[in-house]
Amino acid sequence: MLLAIDCGNTNTVFSIWDGEKFLCTLRTSTHHARTADAYFTWYSTLVKHYGIEADITDVIISSTVPRVVFNLRVFADRFFGCRPLVVGKPETLLPFKPRVDEGTQVGPDRLVNTAGAYDRHGGDLIVVDFGTATTFDVVAHDGAYVGGVIAPGVNLSLEALHLAAAALPHVDISKPQKVIGTNTVECIQSGVFWGYVGLVREICEKIKEEYGAPMRVISTGGLAPLFHQSADLFDAFEEDLTMHGLTVIHRYNKENGSA
Ligand SMILES: Nc1ncnc2c1ncn2[C@@H]1O[C@H](COP(=O)(O)OP(=O)(O)O)[C@@H](O)[C@H]1O
Ligand SMILES: CC(C)(COP(=O)(O)O)[C@@H](O)C(=O)NCCC(=O)O
Ligand SMILES: [K+]
C-alpha cells in the first residue's frame, strides 16, 4: 500500500491508497520541527482509531516546505523501511517536463495537481488550488505544466487585515448575504469573498485569452467548495486532486523503474 503525503504551508495531509481507493485521509498542521517519532505516534493512533489494516510498502511526499522533508524521510525509513519518492527531486520522474523559465523551482504541489488533473481530464486545463496561497496551474494539451498564477490565499488575506489594522477583528470566511456590509465583519467578509470571486473570474478569463484555446477549470483545496457553490467559476471541484496526482506520479515511477 502507498502512503501519500501532501505537505502544504498550513496543513499536512496523509492518505493511504490501497491501489484502488483511499482508505483514509489524516490531517495535521505543518510544523517543520515535528519529528519522525511524533508523526508515527499521530499516524498510528488515527489508523488504529479508524480500524484500518495498513501495510505500507511505499511512501510519496510532496512538500511546499523544504524543511519538513528530512523528518518525513526518517519517518518512512524508520517505520516502513522504505525510501520515499519526493516530488521535485531529480530522482523522481514526472510524466511531463514543465515548460518554465530556466532555473524555476515550480512548487511540487503544482506539479502534482497537474499530473492528477491531466490523468482525469486530459489537457487544456486551469487548476485552481485554494491553499495558503491561491494558485492557478496551466496544464497544456500534452499534460505539461506551462506556468500559472500565484495569488495570496483567502485566509492569508483575512489574517493580513486583522494584523495590519488595529480595529479589524479576525473573521472567518463565508458567503455574505449582500455586498454592502452594515457592520465590520460583514464588510470584511464581503471584501474578501467578492474580491476572490472577481479575482478568480478575471484571472481565468485572462489565462484563457492568452492561451488561445478552450480550457476547463478544475478547483481543489479546502475553500474551493465555498466558491464552487456560490459562483459559476469552475467546471468541477475535486477535493482529492492532489492526492490523486501523488498516486499518478507514484505509478509512473513504478512503471518507469524509479521506485
Ligand atoms: N474546509 C475548510 N474550511 C475552512 N477553511 C479551511 C478548510 N480547509 C482548509 N481551510 C483553510 O484554508 C487554508 C488553506 O488550507 P490548505 O488547503 O490545507 O492549505 P495548504 O495546502 O497550503 O497547507 C488554511 O488557512 C486552512 O486553515
Ligand atoms: C505557491 C505555493 C506557496 C503554494 O503552496 P500552498 O498554498 O499549497 O502551501 C507553492 O506552490 C510554492 O512554494 N511554489 C514555489 C514557486 C512556484 O511554484 O513557482
Ligand atoms: K496545496
XYZ file of C-alpha atoms and ligand atoms in Angstrom:
306
model
C 0.000 0.000 0.000
C 1.024 3.570 -0.680
C 1.161 6.352 1.887
C 0.781 9.663 0.026
C 1.835 12.791 1.920
C 0.943 16.317 0.786
C 2.601 18.936 2.914
C 1.330 22.483 2.335
C 2.373 25.646 4.138
C -0.610 25.331 6.514
C -1.635 21.662 6.624
C -0.029 18.276 6.066
C -2.319 15.537 4.744
C -1.631 11.787 4.758
C -3.741 9.393 2.663
C -3.482 5.614 2.426
C -4.006 4.264 -1.119
C -4.711 0.545 -1.468
C -4.320 0.594 -5.271
C -7.996 1.288 -5.915
C -9.222 3.718 -3.303
C -8.108 5.935 -0.420
C -8.690 4.107 2.862
C -8.415 7.240 4.979
C -7.205 10.829 4.982
C -5.467 12.282 8.046
C -4.682 15.968 8.542
C -2.276 17.771 10.855
C -0.779 21.254 10.904
C 2.522 21.694 9.093
C 5.391 22.146 11.500
C 8.999 21.716 10.427
C 10.211 20.651 13.871
C 7.832 17.654 14.125
C 9.979 14.533 14.452
C 9.613 11.154 12.736
C 8.532 9.656 16.076
C 5.879 12.336 16.549
C 4.493 11.684 13.041
C 4.286 7.982 13.789
C 2.560 8.445 17.161
C -0.097 10.627 15.500
C -0.427 8.406 12.423
C -0.657 5.074 14.245
C -3.211 6.398 16.761
C -5.564 7.522 13.982
C -5.086 4.443 11.812
C -5.961 2.293 14.822
C -8.920 4.527 15.668
C -10.355 4.037 12.163
C -9.685 0.280 12.317
C -7.533 0.305 9.176
C -5.152 -2.545 8.425
C -2.475 -0.697 6.501
C 0.566 -2.489 5.181
C 2.592 0.456 3.860
C 5.283 -0.532 1.375
C 5.726 2.786 -0.459
C 5.713 6.457 0.512
C 5.480 9.505 -1.760
C 5.903 13.064 -0.489
C 5.075 16.450 -1.982
C 6.138 19.344 0.210
C 5.957 23.093 -0.322
C 8.020 23.421 2.880
C 11.519 22.033 2.205
C 12.451 21.766 5.903
C 9.821 19.127 6.727
C 11.138 16.637 4.187
C 14.037 15.456 6.350
C 11.805 14.236 9.199
C 9.311 12.688 6.760
C 12.149 10.761 5.102
C 13.248 9.442 8.505
C 9.604 8.554 9.267
C 9.313 6.492 6.046
C 12.621 4.753 6.587
C 12.224 4.000 10.305
C 8.614 2.831 10.348
C 8.022 1.404 6.868
C 11.563 0.520 5.812
C 11.268 2.417 2.565
C 12.946 5.241 0.731
C 10.217 7.738 -0.168
C 9.750 9.335 -3.558
C 9.987 13.107 -3.110
C 8.320 15.156 -5.859
C 10.670 17.800 -7.223
C 13.842 15.790 -6.525
C 15.777 14.765 -9.653
C 15.365 11.027 -8.950
C 11.550 11.347 -9.020
C 10.304 11.169 -12.607
C 7.389 13.298 -13.775
C 5.034 12.284 -16.605
C 5.832 15.677 -18.230
C 8.639 18.231 -18.399
C 7.493 21.621 -17.047
C 7.871 24.360 -19.657
C 9.014 27.253 -17.462
C 11.959 29.649 -17.269
C 15.354 28.015 -16.754
C 16.137 27.583 -13.036
C 12.493 27.987 -11.841
C 11.595 25.685 -8.950
C 7.897 25.051 -9.507
C 6.022 24.202 -6.290
C 5.753 20.398 -6.076
C 2.040 20.709 -5.208
C 1.509 22.401 -8.580
C 3.329 19.617 -10.439
C 1.244 17.051 -8.556
C -2.025 18.892 -9.294
C -1.036 18.994 -12.969
C -0.420 15.227 -13.074
C -3.686 14.471 -11.233
C -5.813 16.802 -13.342
C -4.357 15.603 -16.673
C -4.952 11.980 -15.698
C -8.635 12.675 -15.050
C -9.453 15.330 -17.631
C -6.767 15.397 -20.322
C -5.068 18.697 -21.174
C -6.048 22.350 -21.712
C -6.879 22.975 -18.068
C -6.614 25.579 -15.366
C -6.269 24.061 -11.884
C -7.180 26.473 -9.081
C -5.920 25.385 -5.643
C -7.197 27.290 -2.592
C -4.330 26.649 -0.175
C -2.205 29.047 1.864
C -1.720 30.712 -1.492
C -4.322 30.524 -4.256
C -2.535 29.018 -7.234
C -3.589 28.709 -10.868
C -1.751 25.992 -12.782
C -1.987 25.858 -16.557
C -1.947 22.312 -17.964
C -1.155 22.231 -21.686
C -2.726 19.952 -24.295
C 0.044 17.347 -23.794
C -0.265 17.391 -19.979
C 2.752 19.596 -19.225
C 2.744 22.306 -16.581
C 3.356 25.520 -18.553
C 3.056 28.189 -15.848
C 0.311 29.937 -13.952
C -0.519 32.499 -11.316
C 0.142 32.808 -7.563
C -2.233 34.992 -5.522
C -2.461 35.418 -1.736
C -4.690 32.824 -0.079
C -8.157 33.655 1.259
C -7.248 33.138 4.925
C -3.959 34.941 4.461
C -5.845 37.996 3.197
C -8.241 37.902 6.149
C -5.318 37.493 8.563
C -3.380 40.334 6.939
C -6.284 42.758 7.512
C -6.504 41.726 11.156
C -2.732 42.013 11.706
C -2.292 45.343 9.983
C -5.401 47.234 11.152
C -5.911 47.721 14.891
C -9.712 47.925 14.678
C -10.289 44.926 12.398
C -11.091 41.613 14.100
C -10.182 38.133 12.893
C -13.035 36.993 10.657
C -13.804 33.578 9.165
C -14.710 33.472 5.508
C -18.285 32.793 4.467
C -20.553 33.921 1.662
C -22.146 37.227 2.676
C -25.888 37.656 2.029
C -25.287 41.035 0.441
C -22.411 43.115 -0.899
C -22.951 46.257 1.178
C -21.958 45.246 4.706
C -23.654 47.072 7.578
C -21.137 46.030 10.230
C -17.359 45.494 10.276
C -17.495 41.699 9.990
C -19.875 41.810 7.011
C -17.730 44.473 5.334
C -14.593 42.306 5.637
C -16.377 39.145 4.501
C -17.791 40.986 1.515
C -14.400 42.416 0.546
C -12.628 39.088 0.685
C -15.410 36.840 -0.671
C -16.496 39.014 -3.606
C -12.909 40.122 -4.125
C -11.914 36.485 -4.604
C -14.827 35.723 -6.889
C -13.664 38.638 -9.040
C -10.016 37.608 -8.810
C -10.696 34.038 -9.888
C -13.057 35.075 -12.706
C -10.707 37.709 -14.101
C -7.561 35.573 -13.896
C -9.247 32.573 -15.556
C -10.637 34.813 -18.296
C -7.223 36.368 -18.942
C -5.467 32.982 -18.935
C -7.979 31.644 -21.498
C -7.482 34.731 -23.687
C -3.692 34.363 -23.603
C -3.788 30.555 -24.014
C -5.947 30.864 -27.105
C -7.844 27.542 -26.943
C -10.874 26.391 -24.916
C -9.932 25.357 -21.360
C -11.726 23.725 -18.470
C -11.285 24.996 -14.906
C -10.870 22.470 -12.078
C -10.769 23.579 -8.433
C -9.364 21.946 -5.332
C -8.357 22.873 -1.758
C -10.284 23.453 1.477
C -12.106 26.617 0.480
C -12.922 25.654 -3.101
C -16.448 24.330 -2.281
C -17.482 27.701 -0.874
C -16.656 29.379 -4.170
C -17.891 26.470 -6.305
C -21.328 26.644 -4.662
C -21.558 30.401 -4.695
C -20.483 31.426 -8.149
C -20.220 29.963 -11.607
C -16.419 29.765 -11.690
C -15.387 26.125 -12.122
C -16.295 23.182 -14.323
C -15.515 20.777 -11.478
C -14.395 20.645 -7.855
C -12.182 17.732 -6.791
C -11.267 17.511 -3.150
C -8.744 14.700 -3.657
C -6.984 16.089 -6.747
C -3.558 16.494 -5.107
C -3.736 13.039 -3.531
C -4.788 11.555 -6.874
C -1.819 13.301 -8.516
C 0.525 11.673 -5.997
C -0.792 8.214 -6.916
C -0.326 9.045 -10.631
C 3.316 10.105 -10.111
C 3.992 7.075 -7.922
C 2.570 4.735 -10.580
C 4.593 6.478 -13.287
C 7.810 5.967 -11.312
C 6.974 2.289 -10.686
C 6.309 1.736 -14.381
C 9.473 3.564 -15.408
C 11.769 1.935 -12.906
C 12.456 4.772 -10.476
C 10.548 3.412 -7.440
N -12.869 23.092 4.974
C -12.273 24.246 5.290
N -12.996 25.307 5.746
C -12.393 26.480 6.049
N -11.082 26.700 5.941
C -10.336 25.675 5.505
C -10.866 24.405 5.154
N -9.840 23.605 4.750
C -8.738 24.360 4.826
N -9.031 25.590 5.286
C -8.121 26.712 5.456
O -7.716 27.076 4.155
C -6.355 27.453 4.156
C -5.618 26.563 3.220
O -5.621 25.251 3.739
P -4.927 24.072 2.965
O -5.676 23.842 1.688
O -4.782 22.929 3.880
O -3.537 24.811 2.673
P -2.088 24.266 2.353
O -2.237 23.184 1.322
O -1.390 25.478 1.825
O -1.486 23.784 3.627
C -5.837 27.336 5.578
O -5.861 28.614 6.155
C -6.845 26.383 6.217
O -6.977 26.619 7.598
C 2.765 28.787 -4.369
C 2.958 27.868 -3.170
C 3.445 28.687 -1.986
C 1.578 27.251 -2.822
O 1.712 26.481 -1.651
P 0.479 26.115 -0.660
O -0.512 27.213 -0.747
O -0.103 24.821 -1.194
O 1.085 25.912 0.670
C 3.921 26.678 -3.528
O 3.470 26.023 -4.663
C 5.334 27.166 -3.754
O 6.078 27.382 -2.817
N 5.737 27.340 -5.053
C 7.063 27.725 -5.458
C 7.058 28.741 -6.559
C 6.311 28.323 -7.813
O 5.503 27.401 -7.818
O 6.555 28.962 -8.859
K -1.705 22.949 -1.956
